[in-house]
PDB file of C-alpha atoms in Angstrom:
ATOM      1  CA  ASN A 276     -35.925  85.806 -11.302  1.00 43.00           C
ATOM      2  CA  ILE A 277     -34.664  82.730 -13.143  1.00 51.00           C
ATOM      3  CA  ALA A 278     -34.012  80.501 -10.151  1.00 48.00           C
ATOM      4  CA  GLY A 279     -34.749  76.891 -10.921  1.00 49.00           C
ATOM      5  CA  LYS A 280     -34.638  77.404 -14.679  1.00 56.00           C
ATOM      6  CA  THR A 281     -33.325  74.373 -16.533  1.00 52.00           C
ATOM      7  CA  CYS A 282     -31.916  74.515 -20.035  1.00 56.00           C
ATOM      8  CA  ALA A 283     -31.917  71.423 -22.177  1.00 58.00           C
ATOM      9  CA  ALA A 284     -28.566  69.943 -23.088  1.00 55.00           C
ATOM     10  CA  ALA A 285     -27.521  70.272 -26.719  1.00 49.00           C
ATOM     11  CA  PRO A 286     -27.617  66.948 -28.568  1.00 48.00           C
ATOM     12  CA  VAL A 287     -24.343  65.398 -29.673  1.00 44.00           C
ATOM     13  CA  ARG A 288     -23.652  66.356 -33.283  1.00 40.00           C
ATOM     14  CA  PRO A 289     -21.383  64.065 -35.292  1.00 37.00           C
ATOM     15  CA  ALA A 290     -20.101  67.028 -37.314  1.00 37.00           C
ATOM     16  CA  CYS A 291     -18.645  68.725 -34.222  1.00 38.00           C
ATOM     17  CA  ARG A 292     -15.065  67.842 -33.445  1.00 38.00           C
ATOM     18  CA  ASP A 293     -13.831  66.757 -30.045  1.00 35.00           C
ATOM     19  CA  PHE A 294     -10.213  67.676 -30.865  1.00 29.00           C
ATOM     20  CA  PRO A 295      -9.051  69.970 -29.535  1.00 33.00           C
ATOM     21  CA  ALA A 296     -11.565  69.548 -26.727  1.00 33.00           C
ATOM     22  CA  PRO A 297     -14.266  72.221 -26.673  1.00 35.00           C
ATOM     23  CA  VAL A 298     -13.749  74.743 -23.907  1.00 35.00           C
ATOM     24  CA  SER A 299     -15.129  73.245 -20.703  1.00 35.00           C
ATOM     25  CA  ARG A 300     -18.254  74.818 -19.284  1.00 38.00           C
ATOM     26  CA  PHE A 301     -19.882  74.756 -15.890  1.00 36.00           C
ATOM     27  CA  ALA A 302     -23.572  74.928 -15.036  1.00 39.00           C
ATOM     28  CA  THR A 303     -25.134  78.049 -13.569  1.00 42.00           C
ATOM     29  CA  ALA A 304     -28.097  78.080 -11.210  1.00 42.00           C
ATOM     30  CA  SER A 305     -30.261  78.375 -14.318  1.00 43.00           C
ATOM     31  CA  GLY A 306     -28.940  75.144 -15.749  1.00 46.00           C
ATOM     32  CA  CYS A 307     -27.379  76.887 -18.758  1.00 50.00           C
ATOM     33  CA  ALA A 308     -23.682  76.620 -19.482  1.00 46.00           C
ATOM     34  CA  ILE A 309     -21.255  79.517 -19.448  1.00 45.00           C
ATOM     35  CA  PRO A 310     -17.621  79.512 -20.607  1.00 44.00           C
ATOM     36  CA  ASP A 311     -14.823  78.480 -18.277  1.00 45.00           C
ATOM     37  CA  THR A 312     -12.747  81.518 -19.205  1.00 43.00           C
ATOM     38  CA  ALA A 313      -9.615  80.421 -17.333  1.00 46.00           C
ATOM     39  CA  ARG A 314      -9.469  77.166 -19.331  1.00 47.00           C
ATOM     40  CA  TYR A 315     -10.167  79.133 -22.516  1.00 42.00           C
ATOM     41  CA  ARG A 316      -7.278  81.531 -21.900  1.00 44.00           C
ATOM     42  CA  ALA A 317      -5.005  78.570 -21.181  1.00 50.00           C
ATOM     43  CA  GLN A 318      -6.028  77.014 -24.506  1.00 47.00           C
ATOM     44  CA  LEU A 319      -5.161  80.239 -26.331  1.00 42.00           C
ATOM     45  CA  ARG A 320      -1.768  80.482 -24.634  1.00 45.00           C
ATOM     46  CA  ALA A 321      -1.093  76.897 -25.713  1.00 50.00           C
ATOM     47  CA  GLY A 322      -1.628  77.879 -29.333  1.00 46.00           C
ATOM     48  CA  GLY A 323      -5.299  77.045 -29.719  1.00 46.00           C
ATOM     49  CA  HIS A 324      -7.817  79.248 -31.477  1.00 43.00           C
ATOM     50  CA  PRO A 325     -11.386  80.155 -30.503  1.00 42.00           C
ATOM     51  CA  GLN A 326     -12.644  78.309 -33.572  1.00 47.00           C
ATOM     52  CA  GLY A 327     -10.419  75.321 -32.931  1.00 45.00           C
ATOM     53  CA  GLN A 328      -7.879  76.437 -35.516  1.00 42.00           C
ATOM     54  CA  GLY A 329      -4.126  76.297 -35.024  1.00 37.00           C
ATOM     55  CA  THR A 330      -3.587  72.961 -33.255  1.00 43.00           C
ATOM     56  CA  MET A 331      -6.211  70.654 -34.764  1.00 50.00           C
ATOM     57  CA  PRO A 332      -5.424  68.640 -37.918  1.00 67.00           C
ATOM     58  CA  GLY A 333      -8.094  70.367 -39.993  1.00 88.00           C
ATOM     59  CA  HIS A 334      -9.274  69.898 -43.575  1.00 91.00           C
ATOM     60  CA  THR A 335      -7.417  69.888 -46.862  1.00 91.00           C
ATOM     61  CA  ARG A 336      -8.636  71.586 -50.012  1.00 87.00           C
ATOM     62  CA  GLU A 337      -9.890  68.155 -51.080  1.00 88.00           C
ATOM     63  CA  THR A 338     -11.838  67.309 -47.919  1.00 91.00           C
ATOM     64  CA  ILE A 339     -13.320  70.723 -47.136  1.00 93.00           C
ATOM     65  CA  GLY A 340     -15.564  70.427 -50.195  1.00 91.00           C
ATOM     66  CA  GLY A 341     -17.407  67.575 -48.537  1.00 92.00           C
ATOM     67  CA  LEU A 342     -18.664  69.945 -45.822  1.00 94.00           C
ATOM     68  CA  ILE A 343     -20.175  72.563 -48.120  1.00 96.00           C
ATOM     69  CA  GLY A 344     -23.896  72.794 -47.463  1.00 96.00           C
ATOM     70  CA  LYS A 345     -23.653  70.788 -44.245  1.00 95.00           C
ATOM     71  CA  GLU A 346     -24.202  71.779 -40.632  1.00 96.00           C
ATOM     72  CA  VAL A 347     -20.750  71.925 -39.062  1.00 94.00           C
ATOM     73  CA  CYS A 348     -21.847  72.471 -35.476  1.00 92.00           C
ATOM     74  CA  LEU A 349     -24.704  72.880 -33.046  1.00 95.00           C
ATOM     75  CA  SER A 350     -23.416  74.642 -29.940  1.00 95.00           C
ATOM     76  CA  ASP A 351     -24.232  74.175 -26.273  1.00 95.00           C
ATOM     77  CA  TRP A 352     -26.951  76.317 -24.736  1.00 96.00           C
ATOM     78  CA  VAL A 353     -25.555  79.534 -23.243  1.00 97.00           C
ATOM     79  CA  LEU A 354     -27.305  81.784 -20.731  1.00 97.00           C
ATOM     80  CA  LEU A 355     -27.949  85.471 -21.384  1.00 97.00           C
ATOM     81  CA  ASP A 356     -28.884  86.705 -17.932  1.00 97.00           C
ATOM     82  CA  GLN A 357     -29.379  90.235 -16.636  1.00 98.00           C
ATOM     83  CA  ALA A 358     -25.841  90.441 -15.293  1.00 97.00           C
ATOM     84  CA  ARG A 359     -24.396  89.803 -18.754  1.00 98.00           C
ATOM     85  CA  ILE A 360     -26.833  92.252 -20.336  1.00 98.00           C
ATOM     86  CA  ASP A 361     -25.842  94.923 -17.797  1.00 98.00           C
ATOM     87  CA  GLN A 362     -22.158  94.305 -18.480  1.00 98.00           C
ATOM     88  CA  PHE A 363     -22.699  94.691 -22.213  1.00 98.00           C
ATOM     89  CA  ALA A 364     -24.649  97.913 -21.624  1.00 98.00           C
ATOM     90  CA  ALA A 365     -21.765  99.294 -19.570  1.00 98.00           C
ATOM     91  CA  LEU A 366     -19.192  98.336 -22.209  1.00 97.00           C
ATOM     92  CA  THR A 367     -21.136  99.842 -25.112  1.00 97.00           C
ATOM     93  CA  SER A 368     -22.860 102.758 -23.309  1.00 98.00           C
ATOM     94  CA  ASP A 369     -26.201 101.432 -24.555  1.00 97.00           C
ATOM     95  CA  HIS A 370     -28.369 101.845 -21.467  1.00 98.00           C
ATOM     96  CA  GLN A 371     -31.780 101.843 -23.140  1.00 97.00           C
ATOM     97  CA  PHE A 372     -34.327 100.949 -20.475  1.00 98.00           C
ATOM     98  CA  ILE A 373     -35.622  97.924 -22.370  1.00 98.00           C
ATOM     99  CA  HIS A 374     -32.259  96.306 -21.621  1.00 98.00           C
ATOM    100  CA  VAL A 375     -31.377  97.521 -18.122  1.00 98.00           C
ATOM    101  CA  ASP A 376     -34.538  98.600 -16.253  1.00 98.00           C
ATOM    102  CA  PRO A 377     -36.602  95.496 -15.371  1.00 97.00           C
ATOM    103  CA  GLU A 378     -39.405  97.426 -13.697  1.00 97.00           C
ATOM    104  CA  ARG A 379     -39.969  99.817 -16.581  1.00 98.00           C
ATOM    105  CA  ALA A 380     -39.445  97.074 -19.183  1.00 98.00           C
ATOM    106  CA  ARG A 381     -42.084  94.932 -17.453  1.00 97.00           C
ATOM    107  CA  ARG A 382     -44.709  97.492 -18.451  1.00 97.00           C
ATOM    108  CA  THR A 383     -43.942  97.074 -22.173  1.00 97.00           C
ATOM    109  CA  PRO A 384     -45.448  94.399 -24.447  1.00 96.00           C
ATOM    110  CA  LEU A 385     -42.200  92.430 -24.034  1.00 96.00           C
ATOM    111  CA  GLY A 386     -42.908  91.948 -20.339  1.00 97.00           C
ATOM    112  CA  GLY A 387     -39.321  92.437 -19.203  1.00 98.00           C
ATOM    113  CA  THR A 388     -35.792  93.262 -20.238  1.00 98.00           C
ATOM    114  CA  ILE A 389     -34.217  91.841 -23.373  1.00 98.00           C
ATOM    115  CA  ALA A 390     -30.630  91.347 -24.528  1.00 98.00           C
ATOM    116  CA  HIS A 391     -29.129  93.823 -26.942  1.00 98.00           C
ATOM    117  CA  GLY A 392     -29.204  92.501 -30.475  1.00 98.00           C
ATOM    118  CA  PHE A 393     -25.480  93.169 -30.738  1.00 98.00           C
ATOM    119  CA  LEU A 394     -24.885  91.188 -27.545  1.00 98.00           C
ATOM    120  CA  THR A 395     -26.578  88.175 -29.095  1.00 98.00           C
ATOM    121  CA  LEU A 396     -24.546  88.700 -32.266  1.00 98.00           C
ATOM    122  CA  SER A 397     -21.305  89.004 -30.310  1.00 97.00           C
ATOM    123  CA  MET A 398     -21.909  85.584 -28.754  1.00 97.00           C
ATOM    124  CA  LEU A 399     -21.147  83.948 -32.120  1.00 97.00           C
ATOM    125  CA  GLY A 400     -17.464  83.932 -31.231  1.00 93.00           C
ATOM    126  CA  ASP A 401     -18.268  81.647 -28.306  1.00 94.00           C
ATOM    127  CA  LEU A 402     -20.952  79.556 -29.973  1.00 96.00           C
ATOM    128  CA  VAL A 403     -18.803  78.693 -33.013  1.00 94.00           C
ATOM    129  CA  ARG A 404     -15.788  77.328 -31.108  1.00 88.00           C
ATOM    130  CA  ALA A 405     -16.411  73.633 -31.748  1.00 83.00           C
ATOM    131  CA  ALA A 406     -17.320  74.090 -35.418  1.00 89.00           C
ATOM    132  CA  ASP A 407     -15.640  71.677 -37.809  1.00 87.00           C
ATOM    133  CA  PHE A 408     -14.363  73.810 -40.688  1.00 90.00           C
ATOM    134  CA  ALA A 409     -10.732  74.461 -39.734  1.00 89.00           C
ATOM    135  CA  MET A 410      -8.173  74.175 -42.496  1.00 91.00           C
ATOM    136  CA  ALA A 411      -5.059  72.029 -42.068  1.00 91.00           C
ATOM    137  CA  GLY A 412      -2.084  74.195 -41.181  1.00 91.00           C
ATOM    138  CA  ALA A 413      -4.239  77.120 -40.051  1.00 91.00           C
ATOM    139  CA  THR A 414      -2.233  79.518 -37.894  1.00 91.00           C
ATOM    140  CA  TRP A 415      -4.877  82.141 -37.146  1.00 90.00           C
ATOM    141  CA  GLY A 416      -8.217  83.458 -38.310  1.00 92.00           C
ATOM    142  CA  MET A 417     -10.326  86.575 -38.167  1.00 93.00           C
ATOM    143  CA  ASN A 418     -13.864  87.851 -38.495  1.00 94.00           C
ATOM    144  CA  TYR A 419     -14.328  89.368 -41.976  1.00 96.00           C
ATOM    145  CA  GLY A 420     -17.879  90.631 -41.465  1.00 97.00           C
ATOM    146  CA  PHE A 421     -21.402  89.786 -42.532  1.00 98.00           C
ATOM    147  CA  ASP A 422     -23.266  89.795 -45.809  1.00 97.00           C
ATOM    148  CA  ARG A 423     -26.603  89.758 -43.999  1.00 97.00           C
ATOM    149  CA  ILE A 424     -27.943  89.964 -40.436  1.00 98.00           C
ATOM    150  CA  ARG A 425     -31.567  89.919 -39.314  1.00 98.00           C
ATOM    151  CA  PHE A 426     -32.733  90.093 -35.692  1.00 98.00           C
ATOM    152  CA  LEU A 427     -35.998  88.163 -35.660  1.00 98.00           C
ATOM    153  CA  THR A 428     -36.975  87.547 -32.035  1.00 98.00           C
ATOM    154  CA  PRO A 429     -36.034  89.454 -28.852  1.00 98.00           C
ATOM    155  CA  VAL A 430     -33.982  87.428 -26.385  1.00 98.00           C
ATOM    156  CA  LYS A 431     -35.527  87.894 -22.953  1.00 98.00           C
ATOM    157  CA  SER A 432     -33.255  88.192 -19.952  1.00 98.00           C
ATOM    158  CA  GLY A 433     -32.659  84.730 -18.486  1.00 97.00           C
ATOM    159  CA  SER A 434     -33.025  82.937 -21.816  1.00 97.00           C
ATOM    160  CA  CYS A 435     -30.647  80.353 -23.219  1.00 98.00           C
ATOM    161  CA  ILE A 436     -29.390  80.568 -26.777  1.00 98.00           C
ATOM    162  CA  ARG A 437     -27.444  78.239 -29.039  1.00 97.00           C
ATOM    163  CA  GLY A 438     -25.979  78.516 -32.515  1.00 97.00           C
ATOM    164  CA  ARG A 439     -26.396  76.384 -35.639  1.00 97.00           C
ATOM    165  CA  PHE A 440     -23.673  76.807 -38.224  1.00 97.00           C
ATOM    166  CA  THR A 441     -23.805  75.583 -41.810  1.00 97.00           C
ATOM    167  CA  LEU A 442     -20.762  75.944 -44.047  1.00 96.00           C
ATOM    168  CA  LYS A 443     -21.884  77.486 -47.337  1.00 97.00           C
ATOM    169  CA  ALA A 444     -18.473  78.076 -48.905  1.00 96.00           C
ATOM    170  CA  MET A 445     -14.718  77.848 -48.262  1.00 95.00           C
ATOM    171  CA  ASP A 446     -12.658  79.455 -50.999  1.00 94.00           C
ATOM    172  CA  GLU A 447      -8.945  80.122 -51.314  1.00 94.00           C
ATOM    173  CA  ARG A 448      -8.787  83.843 -52.123  1.00 93.00           C
ATOM    174  CA  SER A 449      -5.006  83.856 -52.430  1.00 94.00           C
ATOM    175  CA  PRO A 450      -2.220  81.430 -51.468  1.00 93.00           C
ATOM    176  CA  GLY A 451      -2.617  80.652 -47.766  1.00 91.00           C
ATOM    177  CA  GLN A 452      -5.786  82.734 -47.298  1.00 94.00           C
ATOM    178  CA  TRP A 453      -9.189  81.050 -47.128  1.00 95.00           C
ATOM    179  CA  MET A 454     -12.570  82.742 -46.849  1.00 96.00           C
ATOM    180  CA  GLY A 455     -15.379  80.825 -45.199  1.00 95.00           C
ATOM    181  CA  ARG A 456     -19.051  81.651 -45.421  1.00 97.00           C
ATOM    182  CA  LEU A 457     -21.275  80.389 -42.620  1.00 97.00           C
ATOM    183  CA  GLU A 458     -25.040  80.397 -42.464  1.00 98.00           C
ATOM    184  CA  VAL A 459     -25.843  81.120 -38.825  1.00 98.00           C
ATOM    185  CA  VAL A 460     -29.072  80.590 -36.914  1.00 98.00           C
ATOM    186  CA  VAL A 461     -29.165  81.536 -33.224  1.00 98.00           C
ATOM    187  CA  GLU A 462     -32.003  79.708 -31.503  1.00 98.00           C
ATOM    188  CA  ILE A 463     -33.754  80.584 -28.241  1.00 98.00           C
ATOM    189  CA  GLU A 464     -34.747  77.764 -25.935  1.00 97.00           C
ATOM    190  CA  GLY A 465     -38.538  77.394 -25.970  1.00 96.00           C
ATOM    191  CA  GLU A 466     -39.089  79.749 -28.925  1.00 97.00           C
ATOM    192  CA  SER A 467     -40.156  78.663 -32.401  1.00 96.00           C
ATOM    193  CA  ARG A 468     -38.456  81.600 -34.148  1.00 97.00           C
ATOM    194  CA  PRO A 469     -34.712  82.233 -33.910  1.00 98.00           C
ATOM    195  CA  ALA A 470     -33.121  85.244 -32.306  1.00 98.00           C
ATOM    196  CA  LEU A 471     -31.175  86.023 -35.454  1.00 98.00           C
ATOM    197  CA  VAL A 472     -30.022  84.687 -38.796  1.00 98.00           C
ATOM    198  CA  ALA A 473     -26.837  85.796 -40.494  1.00 98.00           C
ATOM    199  CA  ALA A 474     -24.413  85.145 -43.341  1.00 98.00           C
ATOM    200  CA  TRP A 475     -21.015  85.327 -41.648  1.00 98.00           C
ATOM    201  CA  LEU A 476     -17.647  85.623 -43.397  1.00 97.00           C
ATOM    202  CA  THR A 477     -14.393  84.400 -41.861  1.00 95.00           C
ATOM    203  CA  LEU A 478     -10.763  84.489 -42.961  1.00 94.00           C
ATOM    204  CA  THR A 479      -8.290  81.726 -42.168  1.00 93.00           C
ATOM    205  CA  TYR A 480      -4.549  82.007 -42.734  1.00 94.00           C
ATOM    206  CA  VAL A 481      -2.714  78.771 -43.504  1.00 92.00           C
ATOM    207  CA  SER A 482       1.035  78.306 -43.301  1.00 88.00           C
TER     208      SER A 482
END
């Protein structure tokens, strides 16, 4: 039961862009934000990209260097409740009791159900949307994979998470193709240790 839970608002980060506007969110009963998926789909149809690429001015090869080593975004808090965990279990056929059986999970040292590690990882696509590392003229981008992922702290059902993203590199692999490397830390509200840390690789295609 997470009724009455309140999640702190993410502080305004000067490195996060407001153009195009981040996908609007609405508060749940817990106080955490969840995506307004209808607005998000409308943004995609209009030519936007989940990472803000496609319609925003973006960086040139000269200006992107100034972001290397800097935090390019701190996301809003996002709720991982039992309903979302159950949906992920159904989609992936991972019905381990520690994720989907609150009564049985309560008798473990964790004291209740936890989110799948891969669910937390999959939230990066949402958490990174407002990140400021888009290249000028970018038409689309894709997830290239990870050099490293470590799951450090279980995310209990009803917790809020947010992502910190630091741009470690942005290299032109070939004409019109840029590879970004992001250092990712997913934090849990009220916890001193993060849920996960990762080295994430992205590809951006520039016209």
